[in-house]
Amino acid sequence: MSKKENVFVTQPFLPPLEEFVPYLEKIWESKWLTNGGPFHQELEAKLAEYLGVEHLALFSNGTIALISALQALRITGEVITTPFSFVATAHSLLWNNIKPVFADICPDTFNISPRSIEAAITPQTTAIMPVHCYGTPCEVEEIQRIADNYGLKVIYDAAHAFGVQHRGQSVLNFGDLSVLSFHATKVFNTFEGGAIICPDAKTKKRIDYLKNFGFSDEVTVVAPGINGKMNEVQAAFGLLQLKHVDQLISRRGEIDQRYRDGLNEVQGVSCLPLNVDFKFNYSYFPIRVGRDYALSRDGLYEALKKAGIFSRRYFYPLISDMPMYRGLSSAAASNLPVASLASQQVLCLPIYPDLTNDQVDAVIDLIKFAAVI
Ligand SMILES: *Cc1c(COP(=O)(O)O)cnc(C)c1O
């Protein structure tokens, strides 16, 4: 009997090693290892073109990019954000001495609800930081309308939204800034990495200073910048990854469809609706385990784990339940009923390009039959 391989929620795609060697040889030859080297410059240009955005500044990771994005716009006071995200979203606010104000999410998209945003605005509010959760675009037009009415900036945590389009254009073109993550677990990865997308060259210049200690030239420091630079090995890997990314997203799409077909008639399990107005990247496959399924969400999580299938409870616990946030008045569960329920019910199933159809079917079968074993 062959030993069954464990299945994890995600697994990074690694191109054949020999494809990467020529890049490394070039770096060894030039001895240019970081600080805006040729691969860095090439990746910025190629990514901007691929994504359909004007300007893009690469970073060493998404979290430093989020922190720098807030610095670039000099955001202070209070920022309205979602509790249903990875913890780095709110942490980037605390690192800037900004008070996070949590607003509830929509039940059908898991994205921050415009109505809750509007209700959370105070005289101290300076910006909104929504997340395109699981790569589903936020209600970008409604959020912009609120921002315009109240004079607020919008910084999107777009860590899940690589390549996602909203009615034919990149979702990264909405808001004042958008921030990507190229962490190993994301759809497009540079081992660690990230980027800020901005609409104009002036802002990009400022962001480039910020990620390099605030240097504007050899002897002038214009801001208390940080070291957020992406190095040449990361950038080279990004260029190679970019050659494969369309194929990777299309394979993810097949897996997404296979799950949808397989889980279609399972009582108590529902999938995120796919909106025809959007181009998705299938970065996650969240299901909602409802009260009419035979097991609780955690029960299903454990049953899958016993079978060597490691799903993830993204996002549990809510950011607002973590020790550094739970004292805020906006963190109360009564303020966040939809997010609180989602964090009890959502489970992200394995999805990554190397996942085989047989493995997907094994996950589906287990969900179908877990209830009766
Ligand atoms: C991955 C992620 C981040 C952090 O990105 P890093 O590159 O790991 O620092 C931030 N926000 C969200 C929503 C994420 O999923």
XYZ file of C-alpha atoms and ligand atoms in Angstrom:
388
model
C 0.000 0.000 0.000
C 1.411 3.382 -0.880
C 1.761 5.889 1.922
C -0.704 8.743 1.586
C 0.858 12.143 1.311
C -0.278 14.874 3.648
C -2.125 17.758 2.016
C -1.636 21.283 3.297
C -3.783 24.342 2.781
C -1.175 25.754 0.447
C 2.170 24.880 -1.009
C 4.418 27.289 -2.878
C 5.065 26.695 -6.560
C 8.746 26.198 -7.319
C 9.789 26.170 -10.987
C 12.455 23.623 -11.998
C 15.705 24.638 -10.295
C 17.627 24.730 -13.575
C 15.379 27.574 -14.741
C 16.616 29.681 -11.840
C 20.342 29.022 -12.242
C 20.928 31.514 -15.115
C 19.459 34.305 -12.971
C 21.801 33.442 -10.122
C 24.770 33.371 -12.498
C 23.962 36.907 -13.578
C 23.846 38.093 -9.978
C 27.177 36.395 -9.229
C 28.658 38.048 -12.314
C 27.421 41.583 -11.581
C 27.871 41.346 -7.790
C 24.842 43.675 -7.541
C 22.915 42.056 -4.694
C 20.362 44.675 -3.624
C 19.518 48.431 -3.662
C 17.546 48.690 -6.890
C 19.617 46.316 -9.025
C 18.754 45.303 -12.599
C 16.389 42.445 -11.631
C 14.617 44.745 -9.169
C 14.093 47.373 -11.867
C 12.965 44.784 -14.393
C 10.492 43.196 -11.975
C 8.945 46.563 -11.094
C 8.385 47.303 -14.781
C 7.136 43.802 -15.700
C 4.788 43.570 -12.728
C 3.287 46.998 -13.404
C 2.639 45.902 -16.969
C 1.290 42.469 -16.029
C -1.012 43.852 -13.342
C -2.160 46.848 -15.379
C -1.073 49.509 -12.882
C 0.856 52.763 -13.307
C 3.512 52.571 -10.595
C 4.736 49.858 -8.298
C 7.421 49.878 -5.613
C 8.831 46.520 -4.516
C 9.354 45.725 -0.843
C 11.054 43.065 1.245
C 7.643 41.900 2.507
C 4.003 42.936 2.608
C 3.957 44.023 6.241
C 6.777 46.551 5.843
C 4.969 47.732 2.694
C 1.731 48.286 4.684
C 3.602 50.181 7.402
C 5.363 52.299 4.759
C 2.128 52.984 2.859
C 0.655 54.549 6.014
C 3.859 56.560 6.469
C 3.805 57.721 2.858
C 0.361 59.294 3.289
C 1.172 60.501 6.833
C -1.891 58.751 8.235
C -2.576 59.466 11.929
C -5.426 59.236 14.432
C -7.964 56.484 13.683
C -8.166 54.117 10.727
C -11.232 51.987 10.026
C -10.367 48.396 9.157
C -11.655 44.831 9.184
C -11.170 42.302 11.975
C -11.505 39.438 9.459
C -7.985 39.408 8.059
C -4.449 38.329 8.728
C -3.074 40.054 11.805
C -0.544 42.145 9.820
C -3.369 44.410 8.588
C -4.036 45.875 12.049
C -0.445 45.487 13.265
C 0.643 47.941 10.550
C -1.591 50.526 12.232
C -0.168 49.926 15.721
C 3.375 50.252 14.327
C 2.339 53.732 13.195
C 0.714 54.659 16.512
C -2.652 54.679 14.777
C -5.795 53.487 16.565
C -7.545 50.710 14.632
C -11.325 50.973 14.552
C -12.970 47.706 13.565
C -16.011 47.669 11.307
C -18.105 44.587 10.514
C -18.011 42.612 7.274
C -20.560 41.505 4.665
C -21.764 37.909 5.060
C -21.497 37.032 1.367
C -17.996 38.387 0.599
C -16.281 38.533 4.011
C -15.177 42.069 3.029
C -15.629 45.174 5.168
C -19.151 46.548 4.908
C -19.446 50.138 3.599
C -22.392 50.753 5.923
C -20.278 49.727 8.942
C -17.430 51.940 7.723
C -19.697 54.957 7.582
C -21.048 54.228 11.068
C -17.505 54.052 12.495
C -16.307 57.468 11.283
C -15.318 59.978 13.988
C -13.517 63.366 13.858
C -10.248 61.426 14.362
C -10.734 59.164 11.349
C -8.160 59.819 8.614
C -8.286 56.701 6.481
C -9.905 53.354 5.675
C -7.873 50.149 5.340
C -10.049 47.480 3.713
C -8.844 44.016 2.658
C -9.858 42.247 -0.566
C -10.459 39.133 1.484
C -9.572 35.870 -0.324
C -9.089 38.002 -3.439
C -12.755 39.058 -3.729
C -12.828 42.781 -4.595
C -14.283 45.068 -1.938
C -17.155 47.405 -2.809
C -14.528 49.791 -4.152
C -16.862 52.382 -5.625
C -18.987 52.679 -2.504
C -15.867 52.867 -0.322
C -14.459 55.634 -2.533
C -17.723 57.534 -2.299
C -17.533 57.445 1.501
C -13.843 58.438 1.446
C -14.590 61.386 -0.849
C -17.540 62.550 1.227
C -15.609 62.514 4.482
C -12.158 63.442 3.139
C -10.497 60.121 3.991
C -7.642 58.205 2.371
C -8.088 54.590 1.317
C -5.240 52.106 1.609
C -6.138 48.618 0.443
C -4.471 45.591 1.947
C -4.451 43.725 -1.359
C -2.274 40.860 -0.123
C -4.780 38.345 -1.555
C -5.550 40.214 -4.754
C -2.641 39.603 -7.153
C -4.022 39.732 -10.704
C -7.622 40.299 -9.582
C -9.767 42.481 -11.822
C -12.869 44.524 -11.092
C -15.047 45.105 -14.170
C -12.142 44.753 -16.582
C -9.453 46.649 -14.710
C -7.014 45.844 -11.947
C -8.586 46.093 -8.520
C -5.227 47.555 -7.443
C -6.128 50.823 -9.197
C -8.733 51.715 -6.586
C -8.027 53.758 -3.475
C -4.971 55.916 -2.818
C -2.571 52.994 -2.397
C -2.753 49.197 -2.576
C -0.352 46.791 -0.934
C 0.552 43.327 -2.219
C 2.298 40.477 -0.430
C 4.583 38.046 -2.251
C 5.005 35.747 0.731
C 5.632 32.069 -0.022
C 1.970 31.240 0.692
C 0.578 33.730 -1.817
C -0.457 33.213 -5.462
C 2.685 34.976 -6.711
C 5.700 34.676 -4.448
C 9.274 35.874 -4.120
C 9.868 33.741 -0.962
C 9.217 36.941 1.026
C 8.219 40.147 -0.691
C 5.615 42.780 -1.314
C 4.788 45.962 -3.191
C 2.932 49.239 -2.966
C 0.876 50.257 -5.985
C 0.425 53.985 -6.439
C -1.130 56.164 -9.139
C 1.614 58.763 -9.711
C 5.381 59.031 -10.056
C 5.695 61.579 -7.261
C 4.194 59.238 -4.692
C 6.331 56.357 -5.938
C 9.441 58.479 -5.454
C 8.460 59.225 -1.879
C 7.761 55.528 -1.248
C 11.156 54.623 -2.736
C 12.827 57.018 -0.274
C 10.889 55.527 2.620
C 11.958 51.963 1.869
C 15.625 53.028 1.738
C 16.011 54.725 5.158
C 14.608 57.995 3.759
C 17.595 58.710 1.485
C 16.678 60.975 -1.421
C 20.307 61.149 -2.560
C 23.697 60.138 -1.226
C 23.761 62.740 1.538
C 20.120 63.784 2.081
C 17.665 61.998 4.366
C 14.095 63.294 3.981
C 12.181 60.932 6.278
C 12.717 58.426 9.088
C 12.559 55.646 6.506
C 12.990 51.949 7.032
C 14.895 49.174 5.294
C 12.192 47.645 3.112
C 14.233 46.855 0.025
C 13.714 43.729 -2.048
C 17.008 42.039 -2.941
C 18.137 40.754 -6.340
C 17.614 37.048 -5.579
C 13.998 37.717 -4.598
C 13.450 39.925 -7.656
C 15.006 37.342 -9.984
C 12.749 34.656 -8.545
C 9.791 36.987 -9.123
C 10.715 37.387 -12.794
C 10.870 33.620 -13.200
C 7.627 33.122 -11.278
C 5.908 35.697 -13.486
C 6.567 33.470 -16.524
C 4.500 30.727 -14.887
C 1.847 32.712 -13.096
C -0.934 32.599 -15.725
C -0.697 28.829 -15.852
C -0.662 28.640 -12.057
C -3.790 30.775 -11.715
C -5.572 28.778 -14.390
C -4.795 25.495 -12.569
C -6.103 27.084 -9.355
C -9.289 27.940 -11.272
C -9.746 24.278 -12.238
C -9.393 23.204 -8.619
C -11.865 25.891 -7.549
C -14.416 24.577 -10.039
C -13.842 20.964 -8.969
C -14.545 21.864 -5.342
C -17.669 23.796 -6.328
C -19.020 20.886 -8.373
C -18.125 18.346 -5.687
C -19.518 20.273 -2.741
C -22.573 21.596 -4.553
C -25.050 19.315 -2.882
C -23.483 18.928 0.522
C -26.021 20.034 3.103
C -24.717 22.863 5.293
C -21.595 23.630 3.278
C -21.520 26.740 1.102
C -18.869 28.254 -1.136
C -18.173 31.926 -1.875
C -20.229 33.056 -4.859
C -18.214 33.882 -7.989
C -19.207 37.264 -9.428
C -19.010 37.480 -13.228
C -17.908 41.145 -12.971
C -14.599 40.042 -11.475
C -11.542 38.094 -12.597
C -10.459 35.991 -9.627
C -7.086 34.506 -8.739
C -8.432 31.550 -6.725
C -5.926 32.199 -3.979
C -8.078 30.561 -1.297
C -11.000 28.175 -1.186
C -13.090 29.176 1.828
C -16.207 27.214 2.745
C -18.773 28.148 5.336
C -19.715 25.231 7.577
C -23.264 26.063 8.581
C -25.430 24.869 11.444
C -27.125 22.328 9.191
C -23.878 20.441 8.504
C -23.446 17.386 10.713
C -20.163 18.569 12.237
C -19.079 21.924 13.585
C -16.419 23.796 11.623
C -13.829 22.708 14.187
C -15.148 19.140 14.050
C -14.627 19.092 10.299
C -11.187 20.677 10.696
C -10.201 17.838 13.068
C -11.684 15.122 10.852
C -9.724 16.402 7.858
C -6.567 16.623 9.956
C -6.918 12.974 11.011
C -6.914 12.076 7.333
C -3.732 14.095 6.722
C -5.581 17.052 5.192
C -4.513 20.285 6.841
C -7.108 22.981 6.223
C -6.884 26.376 7.951
C -9.353 28.368 9.998
C -8.696 31.679 8.250
C -9.549 33.956 9.997
C -9.815 32.615 13.502
C -9.361 34.177 15.955
C -10.530 37.565 14.728
C -7.859 40.261 14.966
C -10.200 42.115 17.314
C -10.022 39.190 19.781
C -6.238 39.343 20.091
C -4.760 40.765 23.320
C -3.469 44.010 21.797
C -6.881 44.832 20.228
C -9.607 43.330 22.423
C -9.722 46.344 24.778
C -10.874 48.674 21.991
C -14.568 49.490 22.099
C -14.904 48.652 18.392
C -13.507 45.168 19.131
C -16.616 44.054 21.045
C -18.282 41.003 19.491
C -21.602 42.881 19.596
C -20.094 45.419 17.165
C -18.910 42.636 14.839
C -21.671 39.994 14.656
C -21.060 38.980 11.025
C -17.287 38.707 11.443
C -17.705 36.803 14.708
C -19.931 34.191 13.061
C -17.636 33.939 10.013
C -14.621 33.274 12.209
C -16.554 30.361 13.786
C -17.759 28.914 10.474
C -15.186 29.462 7.750
C -12.630 26.867 6.769
C -10.095 27.290 3.964
C -9.535 24.101 1.980
C -6.254 23.150 0.301
C -5.706 24.916 -3.004
C -2.409 25.190 -4.857
C -1.244 24.403 -8.395
C 0.441 21.068 -7.596
C -2.660 19.681 -5.867
C -3.908 16.726 -7.941
C -7.519 16.066 -8.895
C -7.379 12.889 -6.807
C -6.345 14.898 -3.774
C -9.160 17.401 -4.360
C -11.621 14.510 -4.667
C -10.312 13.018 -1.428
C -11.038 16.322 0.358
C -14.522 16.475 -1.181
C -15.290 12.854 -0.233
C -14.175 13.444 3.302
C -16.422 16.483 3.650
C -19.285 14.476 2.158
C -18.785 11.503 4.430
C -17.176 12.994 7.569
C -20.622 13.587 8.914
C -21.528 9.893 8.898
C -18.262 8.298 10.108
C 0.083 37.714 3.876
C -0.681 38.884 4.348
C -0.066 40.033 4.840
C 1.387 40.102 5.178
O 2.236 39.944 4.151
P 3.760 39.486 4.407
O 4.348 39.577 3.043
O 3.704 38.075 4.925
O 4.366 40.427 5.376
C -0.854 41.142 5.138
N -2.189 41.106 4.992
C -2.825 40.007 4.555
C -4.316 40.055 4.397
C -2.107 38.847 4.248
O -2.754 37.756 3.857
